[in-house]
Coordinates of C-alpha atoms and ligand atoms in Angstrom, one line a residue:
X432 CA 130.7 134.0 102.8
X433 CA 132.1 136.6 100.6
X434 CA 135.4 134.4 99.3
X435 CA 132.3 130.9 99.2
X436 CA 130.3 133.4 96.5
X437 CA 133.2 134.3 94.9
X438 CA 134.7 130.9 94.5
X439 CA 131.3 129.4 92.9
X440 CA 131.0 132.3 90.6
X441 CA 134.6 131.7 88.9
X442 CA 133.8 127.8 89.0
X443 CA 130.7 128.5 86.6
X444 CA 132.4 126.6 83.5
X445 CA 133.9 124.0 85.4
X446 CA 130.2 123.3 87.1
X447 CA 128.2 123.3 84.0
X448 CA 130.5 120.9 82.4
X449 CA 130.4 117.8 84.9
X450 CA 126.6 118.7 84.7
X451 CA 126.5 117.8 81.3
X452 CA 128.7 114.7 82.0
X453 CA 126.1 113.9 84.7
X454 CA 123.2 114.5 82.1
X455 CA 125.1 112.3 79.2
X456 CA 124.3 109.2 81.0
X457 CA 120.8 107.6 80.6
X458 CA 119.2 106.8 84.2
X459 CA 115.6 106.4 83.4
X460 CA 114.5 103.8 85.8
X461 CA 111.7 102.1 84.6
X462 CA 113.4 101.1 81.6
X463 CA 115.1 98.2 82.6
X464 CA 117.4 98.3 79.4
X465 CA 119.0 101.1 81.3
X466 CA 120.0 99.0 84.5
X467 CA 123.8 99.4 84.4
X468 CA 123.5 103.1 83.8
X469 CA 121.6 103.4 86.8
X470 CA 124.9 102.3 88.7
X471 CA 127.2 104.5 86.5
X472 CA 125.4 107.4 87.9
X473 CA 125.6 106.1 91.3
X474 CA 129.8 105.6 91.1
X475 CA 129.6 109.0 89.1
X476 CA 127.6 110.6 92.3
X477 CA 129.4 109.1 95.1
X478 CA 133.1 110.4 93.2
X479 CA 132.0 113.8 92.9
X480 CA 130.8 113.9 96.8
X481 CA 133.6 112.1 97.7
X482 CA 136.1 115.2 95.5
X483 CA 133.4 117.6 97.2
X484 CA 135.2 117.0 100.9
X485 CA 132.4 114.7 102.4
X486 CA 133.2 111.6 104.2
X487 CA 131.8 107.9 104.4
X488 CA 130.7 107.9 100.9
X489 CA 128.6 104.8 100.2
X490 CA 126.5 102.7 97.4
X491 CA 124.1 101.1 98.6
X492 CA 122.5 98.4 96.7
X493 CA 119.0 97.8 96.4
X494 CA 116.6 95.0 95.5
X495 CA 116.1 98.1 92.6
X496 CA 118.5 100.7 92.0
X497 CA 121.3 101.8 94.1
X498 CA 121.3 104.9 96.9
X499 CA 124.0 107.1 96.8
X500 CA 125.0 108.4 100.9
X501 CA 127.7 110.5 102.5
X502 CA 128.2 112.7 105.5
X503 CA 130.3 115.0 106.6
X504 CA 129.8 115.0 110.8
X505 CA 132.2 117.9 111.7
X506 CA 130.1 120.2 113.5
X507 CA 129.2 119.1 116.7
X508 CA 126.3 121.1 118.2
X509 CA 125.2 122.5 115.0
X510 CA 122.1 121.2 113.2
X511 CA 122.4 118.5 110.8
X512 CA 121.1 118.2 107.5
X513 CA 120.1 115.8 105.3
X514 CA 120.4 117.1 101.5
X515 CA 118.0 114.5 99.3
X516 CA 117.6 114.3 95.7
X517 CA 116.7 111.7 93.0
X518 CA 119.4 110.8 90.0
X519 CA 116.3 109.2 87.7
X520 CA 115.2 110.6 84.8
X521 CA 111.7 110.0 83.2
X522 CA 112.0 107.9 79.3
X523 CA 112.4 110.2 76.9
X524 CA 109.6 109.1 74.4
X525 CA 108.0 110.7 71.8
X526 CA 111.7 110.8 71.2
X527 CA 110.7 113.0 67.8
X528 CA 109.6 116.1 69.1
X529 CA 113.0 116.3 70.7
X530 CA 115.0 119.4 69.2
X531 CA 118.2 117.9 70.4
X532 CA 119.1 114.5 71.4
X533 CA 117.6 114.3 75.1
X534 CA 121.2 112.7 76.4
X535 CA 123.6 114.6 74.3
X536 CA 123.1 118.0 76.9
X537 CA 123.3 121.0 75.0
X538 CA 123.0 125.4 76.1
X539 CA 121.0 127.7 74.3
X540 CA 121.4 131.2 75.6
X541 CA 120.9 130.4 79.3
X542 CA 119.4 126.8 79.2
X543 CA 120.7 123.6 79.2
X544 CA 118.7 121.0 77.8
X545 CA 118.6 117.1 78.5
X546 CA 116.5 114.9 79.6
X547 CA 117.2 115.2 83.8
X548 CA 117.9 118.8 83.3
X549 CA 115.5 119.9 85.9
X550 CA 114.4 116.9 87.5
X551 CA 116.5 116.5 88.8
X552 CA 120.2 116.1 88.7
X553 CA 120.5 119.7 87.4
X554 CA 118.9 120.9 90.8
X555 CA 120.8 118.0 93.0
X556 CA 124.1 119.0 92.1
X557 CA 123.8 122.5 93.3
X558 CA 123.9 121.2 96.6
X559 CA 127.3 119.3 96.1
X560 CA 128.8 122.5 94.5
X561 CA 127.7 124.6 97.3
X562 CA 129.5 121.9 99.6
X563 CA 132.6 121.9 97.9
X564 CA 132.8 125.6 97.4
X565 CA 132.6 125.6 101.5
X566 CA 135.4 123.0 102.2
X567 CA 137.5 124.9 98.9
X568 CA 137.1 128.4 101.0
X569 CA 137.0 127.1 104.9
X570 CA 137.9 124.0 105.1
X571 CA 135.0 122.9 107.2
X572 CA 130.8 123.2 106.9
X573 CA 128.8 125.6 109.1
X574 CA 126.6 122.7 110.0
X575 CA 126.4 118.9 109.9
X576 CA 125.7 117.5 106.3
X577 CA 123.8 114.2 105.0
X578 CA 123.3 113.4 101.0
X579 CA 120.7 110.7 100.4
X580 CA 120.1 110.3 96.6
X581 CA 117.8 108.1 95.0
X582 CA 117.5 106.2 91.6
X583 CA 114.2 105.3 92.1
X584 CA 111.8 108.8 92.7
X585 CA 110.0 108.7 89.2
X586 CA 108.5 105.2 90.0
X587 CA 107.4 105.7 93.3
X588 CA 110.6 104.7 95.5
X589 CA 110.4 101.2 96.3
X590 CA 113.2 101.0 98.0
X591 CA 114.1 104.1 99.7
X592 CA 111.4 104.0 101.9
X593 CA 112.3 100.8 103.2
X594 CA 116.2 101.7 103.5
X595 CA 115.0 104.5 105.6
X596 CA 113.0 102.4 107.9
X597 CA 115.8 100.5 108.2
X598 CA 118.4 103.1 108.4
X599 CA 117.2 105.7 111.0
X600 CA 120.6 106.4 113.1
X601 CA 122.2 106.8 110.1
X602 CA 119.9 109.1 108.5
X603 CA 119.0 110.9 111.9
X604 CA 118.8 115.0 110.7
X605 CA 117.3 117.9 112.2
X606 CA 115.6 119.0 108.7
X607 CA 115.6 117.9 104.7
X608 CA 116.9 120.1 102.4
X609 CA 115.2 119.0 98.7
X610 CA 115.4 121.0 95.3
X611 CA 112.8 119.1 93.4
X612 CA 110.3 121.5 92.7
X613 CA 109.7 124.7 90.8
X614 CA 110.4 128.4 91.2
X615 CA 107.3 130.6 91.0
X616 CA 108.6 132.1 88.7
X617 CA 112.1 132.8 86.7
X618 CA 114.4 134.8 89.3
X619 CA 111.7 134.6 92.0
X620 CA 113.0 133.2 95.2
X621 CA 110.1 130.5 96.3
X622 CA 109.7 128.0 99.2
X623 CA 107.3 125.3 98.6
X624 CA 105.5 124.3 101.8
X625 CA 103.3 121.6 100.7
X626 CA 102.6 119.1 98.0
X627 CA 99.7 117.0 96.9
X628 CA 100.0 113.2 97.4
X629 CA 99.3 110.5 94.7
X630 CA 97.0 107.2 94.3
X631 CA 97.5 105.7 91.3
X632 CA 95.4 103.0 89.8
X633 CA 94.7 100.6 87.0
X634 CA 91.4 99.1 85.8
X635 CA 91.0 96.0 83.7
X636 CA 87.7 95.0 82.1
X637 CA 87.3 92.0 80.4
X638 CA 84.0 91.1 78.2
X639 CA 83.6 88.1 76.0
X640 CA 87.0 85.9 75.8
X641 CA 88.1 86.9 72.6
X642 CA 88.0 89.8 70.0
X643 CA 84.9 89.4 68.2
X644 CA 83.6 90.6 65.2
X645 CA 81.5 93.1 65.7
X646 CA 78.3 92.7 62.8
X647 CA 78.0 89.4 63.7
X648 CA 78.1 89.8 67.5
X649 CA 77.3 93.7 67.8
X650 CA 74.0 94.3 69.6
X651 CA 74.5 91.0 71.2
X652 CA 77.2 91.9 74.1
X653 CA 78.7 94.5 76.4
X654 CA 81.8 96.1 74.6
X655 CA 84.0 96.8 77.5
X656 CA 85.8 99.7 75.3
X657 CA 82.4 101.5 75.8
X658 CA 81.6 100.4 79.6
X659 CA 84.7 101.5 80.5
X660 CA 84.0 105.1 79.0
X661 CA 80.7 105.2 80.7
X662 CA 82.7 104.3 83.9
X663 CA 85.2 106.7 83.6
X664 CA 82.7 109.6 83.2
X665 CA 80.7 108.4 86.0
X666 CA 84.4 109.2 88.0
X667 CA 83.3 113.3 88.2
X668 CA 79.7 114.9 88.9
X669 CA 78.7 117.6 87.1
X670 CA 80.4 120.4 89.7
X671 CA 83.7 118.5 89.1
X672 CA 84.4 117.2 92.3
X673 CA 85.4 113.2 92.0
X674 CA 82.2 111.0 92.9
X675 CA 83.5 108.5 95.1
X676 CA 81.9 108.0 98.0
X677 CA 84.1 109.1 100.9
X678 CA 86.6 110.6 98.6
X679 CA 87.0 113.8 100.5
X680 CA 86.5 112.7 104.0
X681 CA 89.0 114.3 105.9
X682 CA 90.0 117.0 103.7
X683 CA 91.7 119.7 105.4
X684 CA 89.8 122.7 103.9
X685 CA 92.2 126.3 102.7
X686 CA 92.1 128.6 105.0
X687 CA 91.4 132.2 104.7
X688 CA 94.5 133.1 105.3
X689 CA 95.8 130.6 102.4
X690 CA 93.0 131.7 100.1
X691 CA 93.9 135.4 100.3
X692 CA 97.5 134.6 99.8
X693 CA 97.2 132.5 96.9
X694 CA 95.3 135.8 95.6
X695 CA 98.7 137.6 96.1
X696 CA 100.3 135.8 94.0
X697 CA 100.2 137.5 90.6
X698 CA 98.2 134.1 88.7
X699 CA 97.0 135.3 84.5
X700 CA 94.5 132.4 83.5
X701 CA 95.3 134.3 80.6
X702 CA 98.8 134.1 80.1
X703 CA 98.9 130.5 81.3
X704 CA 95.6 129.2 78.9
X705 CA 98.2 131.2 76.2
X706 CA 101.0 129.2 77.2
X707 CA 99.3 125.5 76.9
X708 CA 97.0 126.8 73.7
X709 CA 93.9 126.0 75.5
X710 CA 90.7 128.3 75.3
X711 CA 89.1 127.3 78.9
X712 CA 90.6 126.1 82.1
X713 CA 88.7 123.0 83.9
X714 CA 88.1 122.2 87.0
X715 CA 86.4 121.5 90.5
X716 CA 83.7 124.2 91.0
X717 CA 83.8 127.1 93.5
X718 CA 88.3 127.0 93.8
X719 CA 90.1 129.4 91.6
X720 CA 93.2 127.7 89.2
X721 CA 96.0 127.8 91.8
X722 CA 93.7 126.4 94.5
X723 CA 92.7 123.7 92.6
X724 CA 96.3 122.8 91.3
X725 CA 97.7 123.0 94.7
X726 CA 95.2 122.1 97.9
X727 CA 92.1 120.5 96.3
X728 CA 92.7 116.7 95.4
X729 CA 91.9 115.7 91.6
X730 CA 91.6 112.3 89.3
X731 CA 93.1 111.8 86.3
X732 CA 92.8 109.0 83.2
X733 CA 96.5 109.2 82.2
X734 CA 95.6 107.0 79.4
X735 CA 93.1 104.7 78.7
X736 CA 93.5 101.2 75.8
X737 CA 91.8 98.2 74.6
X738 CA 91.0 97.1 71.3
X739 CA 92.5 97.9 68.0
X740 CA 94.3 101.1 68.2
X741 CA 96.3 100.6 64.9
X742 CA 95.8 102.4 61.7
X743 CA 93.0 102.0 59.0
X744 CA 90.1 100.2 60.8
X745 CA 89.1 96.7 62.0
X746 CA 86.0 95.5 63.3
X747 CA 85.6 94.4 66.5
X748 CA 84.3 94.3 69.7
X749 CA 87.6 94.2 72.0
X750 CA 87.7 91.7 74.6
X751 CA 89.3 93.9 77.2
X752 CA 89.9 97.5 77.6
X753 CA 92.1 99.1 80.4
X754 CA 93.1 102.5 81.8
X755 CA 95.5 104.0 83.9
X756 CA 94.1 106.7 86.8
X757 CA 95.6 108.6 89.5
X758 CA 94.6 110.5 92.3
X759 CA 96.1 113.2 93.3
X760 CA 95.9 113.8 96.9
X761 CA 96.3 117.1 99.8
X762 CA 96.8 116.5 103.3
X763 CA 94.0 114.8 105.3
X764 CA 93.8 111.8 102.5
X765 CA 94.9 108.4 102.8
X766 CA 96.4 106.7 99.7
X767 CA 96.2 103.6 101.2
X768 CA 92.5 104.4 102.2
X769 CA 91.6 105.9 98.8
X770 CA 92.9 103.0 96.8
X771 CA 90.1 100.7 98.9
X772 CA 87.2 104.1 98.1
X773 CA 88.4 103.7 94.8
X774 CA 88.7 100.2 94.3
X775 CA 84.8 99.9 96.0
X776 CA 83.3 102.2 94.0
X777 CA 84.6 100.8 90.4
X778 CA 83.3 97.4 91.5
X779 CA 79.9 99.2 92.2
X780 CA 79.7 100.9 89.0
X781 CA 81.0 97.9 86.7
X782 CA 78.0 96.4 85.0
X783 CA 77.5 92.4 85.2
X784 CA 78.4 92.1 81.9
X785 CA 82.4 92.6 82.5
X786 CA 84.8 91.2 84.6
X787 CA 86.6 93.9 86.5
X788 CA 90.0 93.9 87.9
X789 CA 91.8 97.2 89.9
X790 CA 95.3 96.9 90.6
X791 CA 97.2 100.0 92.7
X792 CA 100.5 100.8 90.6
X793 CA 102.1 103.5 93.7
X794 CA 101.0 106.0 95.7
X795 CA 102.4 108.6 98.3
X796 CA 101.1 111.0 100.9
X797 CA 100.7 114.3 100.9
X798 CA 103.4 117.2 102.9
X799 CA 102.4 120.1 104.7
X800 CA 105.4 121.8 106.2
X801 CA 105.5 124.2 108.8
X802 CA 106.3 128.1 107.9
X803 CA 107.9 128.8 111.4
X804 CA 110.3 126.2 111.5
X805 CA 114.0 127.6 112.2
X806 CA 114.9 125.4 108.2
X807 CA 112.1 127.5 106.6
X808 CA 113.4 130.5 107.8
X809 CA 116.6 130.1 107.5
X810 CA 116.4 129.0 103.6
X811 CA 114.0 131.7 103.2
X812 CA 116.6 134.3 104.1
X813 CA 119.1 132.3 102.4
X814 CA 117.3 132.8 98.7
X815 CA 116.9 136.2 99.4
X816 CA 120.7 136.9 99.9
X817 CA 121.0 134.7 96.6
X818 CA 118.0 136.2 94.7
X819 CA 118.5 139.5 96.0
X820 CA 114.2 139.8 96.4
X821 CA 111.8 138.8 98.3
X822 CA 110.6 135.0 99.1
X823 CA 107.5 134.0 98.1
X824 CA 105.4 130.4 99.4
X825 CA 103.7 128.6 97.3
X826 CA 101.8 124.6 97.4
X827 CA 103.1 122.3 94.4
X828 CA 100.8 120.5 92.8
X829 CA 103.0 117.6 92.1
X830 CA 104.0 115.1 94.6
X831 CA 107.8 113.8 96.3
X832 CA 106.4 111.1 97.7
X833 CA 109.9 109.9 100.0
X834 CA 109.3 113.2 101.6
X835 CA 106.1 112.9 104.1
X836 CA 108.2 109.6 105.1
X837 CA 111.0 111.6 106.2
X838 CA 108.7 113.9 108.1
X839 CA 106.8 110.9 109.8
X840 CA 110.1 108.4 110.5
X841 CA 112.7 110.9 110.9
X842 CA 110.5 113.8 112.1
X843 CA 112.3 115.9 110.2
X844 CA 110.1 118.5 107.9
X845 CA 111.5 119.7 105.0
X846 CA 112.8 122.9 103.0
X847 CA 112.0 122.4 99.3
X848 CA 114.2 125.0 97.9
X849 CA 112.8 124.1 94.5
X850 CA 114.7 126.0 91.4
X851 CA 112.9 125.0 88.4
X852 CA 110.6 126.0 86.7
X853 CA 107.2 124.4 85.4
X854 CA 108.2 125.7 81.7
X855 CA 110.9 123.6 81.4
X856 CA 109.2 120.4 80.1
X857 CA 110.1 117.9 82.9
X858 CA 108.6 114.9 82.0
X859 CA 108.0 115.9 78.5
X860 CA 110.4 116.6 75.2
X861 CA 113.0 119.6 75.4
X862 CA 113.6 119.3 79.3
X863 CA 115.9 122.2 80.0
X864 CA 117.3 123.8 83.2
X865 CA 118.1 127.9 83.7
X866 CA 121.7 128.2 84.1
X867 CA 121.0 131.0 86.4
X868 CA 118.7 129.3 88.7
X869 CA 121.7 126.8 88.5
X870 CA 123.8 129.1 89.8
X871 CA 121.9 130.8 92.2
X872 CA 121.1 127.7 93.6
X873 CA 124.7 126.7 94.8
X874 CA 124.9 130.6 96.2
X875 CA 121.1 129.5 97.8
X876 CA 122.8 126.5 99.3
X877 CA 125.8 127.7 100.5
X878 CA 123.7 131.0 102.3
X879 CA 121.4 128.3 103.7
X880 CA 124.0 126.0 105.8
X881 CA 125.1 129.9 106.9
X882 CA 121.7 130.6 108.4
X883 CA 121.5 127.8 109.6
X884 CA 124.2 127.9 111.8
X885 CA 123.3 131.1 113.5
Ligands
BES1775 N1 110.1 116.7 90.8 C1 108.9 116.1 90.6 C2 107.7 116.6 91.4 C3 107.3 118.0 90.9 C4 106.5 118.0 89.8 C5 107.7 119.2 91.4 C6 106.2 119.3 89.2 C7 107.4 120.4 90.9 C8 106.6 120.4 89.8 C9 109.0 114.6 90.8 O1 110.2 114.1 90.2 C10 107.9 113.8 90.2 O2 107.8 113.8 89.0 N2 107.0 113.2 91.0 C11 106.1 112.3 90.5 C12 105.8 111.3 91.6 C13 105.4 109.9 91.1 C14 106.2 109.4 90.0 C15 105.4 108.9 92.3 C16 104.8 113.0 90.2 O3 104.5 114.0 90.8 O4 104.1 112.6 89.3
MN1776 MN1 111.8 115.3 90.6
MN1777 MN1 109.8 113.8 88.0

């Protein structure tokens, strides 16, 4: 393993500068402006696992955006794993607050920042470099490896999960290996064991049939604008925990065990109200701040419209006023089943006086994964070689949706060997990745297929 180390360590330069080529070109894949770039970063993908030393290197196309495979099968009798990771970026808008342009990937000190940074192509690569240090030094894997990258992760990925429906001898693996989520913190080795699932929603009201002006028909009819807000409030009781009915039927409760260590991990509400320049942290009643971001389930109006939202006034009352709520979900929750809770209990609370209309946008189920599996421990011992301290486990609030479909088709848990960090804006302006978690990553990789193989 020594010459493996050694080998990525010299190759630092080299790596960081086909990241940035990765990072120059534009996959956000909602946009669908951005449609042929989504198969530029396939080609790009599939040449760099294909100069890696893997074999059977395919695009596949998709009724959306195309998945990127390969293999490499040279290890009979060793375990096989399949590597996943998602090559689509969230848009880049408010485009203003970034620093630097979000696809022109530049380094300050030890970050590099671009839009896809983090999430994720910055934390998928690591696991190609880690393969082609291994074939560069030996030739040959320790273990059986599978690639599986998707284009379509950030909206909900409509196609991968019917490709792996479809595709289950070829994706047949003993475990996943997925860096997708965060570190605990900056130099902390972490393996994330579960993460929340997601409903999520949008409501429509409709009032009168057109705008109308609002002294000559105010006091006359319902204003959905303000229904709506009534509605919405009506979503939390006063402890809150979400008031739909059924909502937490079938929640697996935190155990003791998890409770007390959660407590071990070092959490400051003070540091981290600091950090987001808030003065009070909100929340479900009776569960401290990491229990409530990682095991208790939560809604959320990501953003609510209707009316005139322009500048200077206008007065009206809107016809039709919408908004946009998720769920998000721990293990014992349906999304299929909470969309219908949800759906029934907007319909109850909707006054006569507006139409209503709730449409599901995506959803995903929620992972537990098991501590004692041979994957866990093997990554776990393979940070620590990386890392040089201790692992820590932690829950993730956010949510991979792909991966409780691996668990439930392929039966394959998985080892999210995340190496981010929640500080480095995914999703938001000034993404950025640690160059250091970069590199420790490939090490973390490399170690991994190692333990494995014993
Ligand atoms: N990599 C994230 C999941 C994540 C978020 C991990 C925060 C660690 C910290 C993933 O790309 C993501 O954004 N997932 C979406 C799923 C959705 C679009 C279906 C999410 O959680 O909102
Ligand atoms: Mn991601
Ligand atoms: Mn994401």
């Amino acid at each position: 393993m020594d010459e493996v180390i050694k080998y990525i360590k010299e190759n630092r330069e080299r790596y960081i500068e086909e990241l940035k080529e990765l990072l120059r070109i534009p996959s956000i894949s909602t946009l669908p402006e951005n449609k042929e770039d989504m198969q530029k970063t396939a080609k790009f993908l599939a040449e760099k696992l294909n100069a890696a030393g893997l074999n059977r290197v395919e695009v596949f196309q998709t009724e959306g955006h195309p998945i990127v495979y390969a293999e490499w099968l040279g290890a009979p009798g060793k375990p096989t794993v399949l590597v996943y990771g998602h090559y689509d970026v969230q848009p880049v808008d408010p485009i203003e607050l970034w620093e630097t342009p979000p696809f022109e990937p530049v380094i300050k000190g030890d970050k590099l920042f671009a839009r896809g940074a983090t999430d994720d192509k910055g934390q998928l690569y690591v696991h190609i470099k880690s393969v082609e240090a291994c074939f560069k030094k030996h030739g040959s894997l320790p273990v059986n490896v599978k690639f599986i990258i998707e284009g379509e992760e950030e909206i909900g990925s409509p196609s991968l999960e019917p490709f792996i429906l479809a595709n289950k001898e070829l994706l047949k693996c003993d475990t996943v290996l997925v860096s997708d989520t965060s570190l605990y913190s900056a130099g902390l080795p972490t393996l994330t064991y579960g993460l929340r699932g997601l409903c999520y929603m949008e409501v429509e009201l409709t009032g009168p049939n057109r705008d109308l002006h609002s002294g000559t028909y105010g006091g006359a009819v319902a204003n959905p604008v303000n229904v709506l807000a009534k509605m919405i409030s009506q979503l939390h009781d006063k402890n809150g925990k979400v008031a739909i009915t059924g909502f937490y039927d079938g929640v697996i409760p935190l155990s003791k065990m998890e409770r007390e260590n959660f407590k071990k991990l070092k959490f400051s509400e003070k540091a981290y109200m600091k950090e987001l320049e808030v003065s009070e942290l909100a929340g479900e009643k009776g569960y401290t701040t990491l229990e409530r971001m990682w095991a208790r389930p939560t809604l959320d109006c990501n953003g609510i419209f209707g009316g005139f939202t322009g500048k200077g006034a206008k007065t009206i009352i809107p016809s039709k006023a919408s908004a946009k709520i998720s769920m998000r979900l721990v293990p014992g929750q349906d999304p299929k089943k909470i969309e219908k809770l949800f759906t029934k209990f907007i319909k109850s609370i909707a006054p006569k006086s507006v139409k209503v209309q709730v449409t599901s946008l995506h959803g995903g189920s929620p992972v537990l994964t098991p501590l004692t599996h041979k994957a866990t421990i093997a990554a776990s011992k393979a940070m620590e070689r990386a890392f040089k301290k201790k692992t820590v486990y932690m829950r993730e609030g956010g949510s991979i949706p792909v991966i409780a479909t691996f668990d439930k088709v392929l039966k394959a848990p998985a080892v999210l060997m995340g190496l981010g960090l929640d500080s480095e804006n995914l999703h938001s302006p000034n993404e950025h990745f640690d160059l250091n978690h970069f590199m420790l990553g490939i090490q973390s990789s490399a170690y991994f297929f190692d333990e494995l193989a014993k």
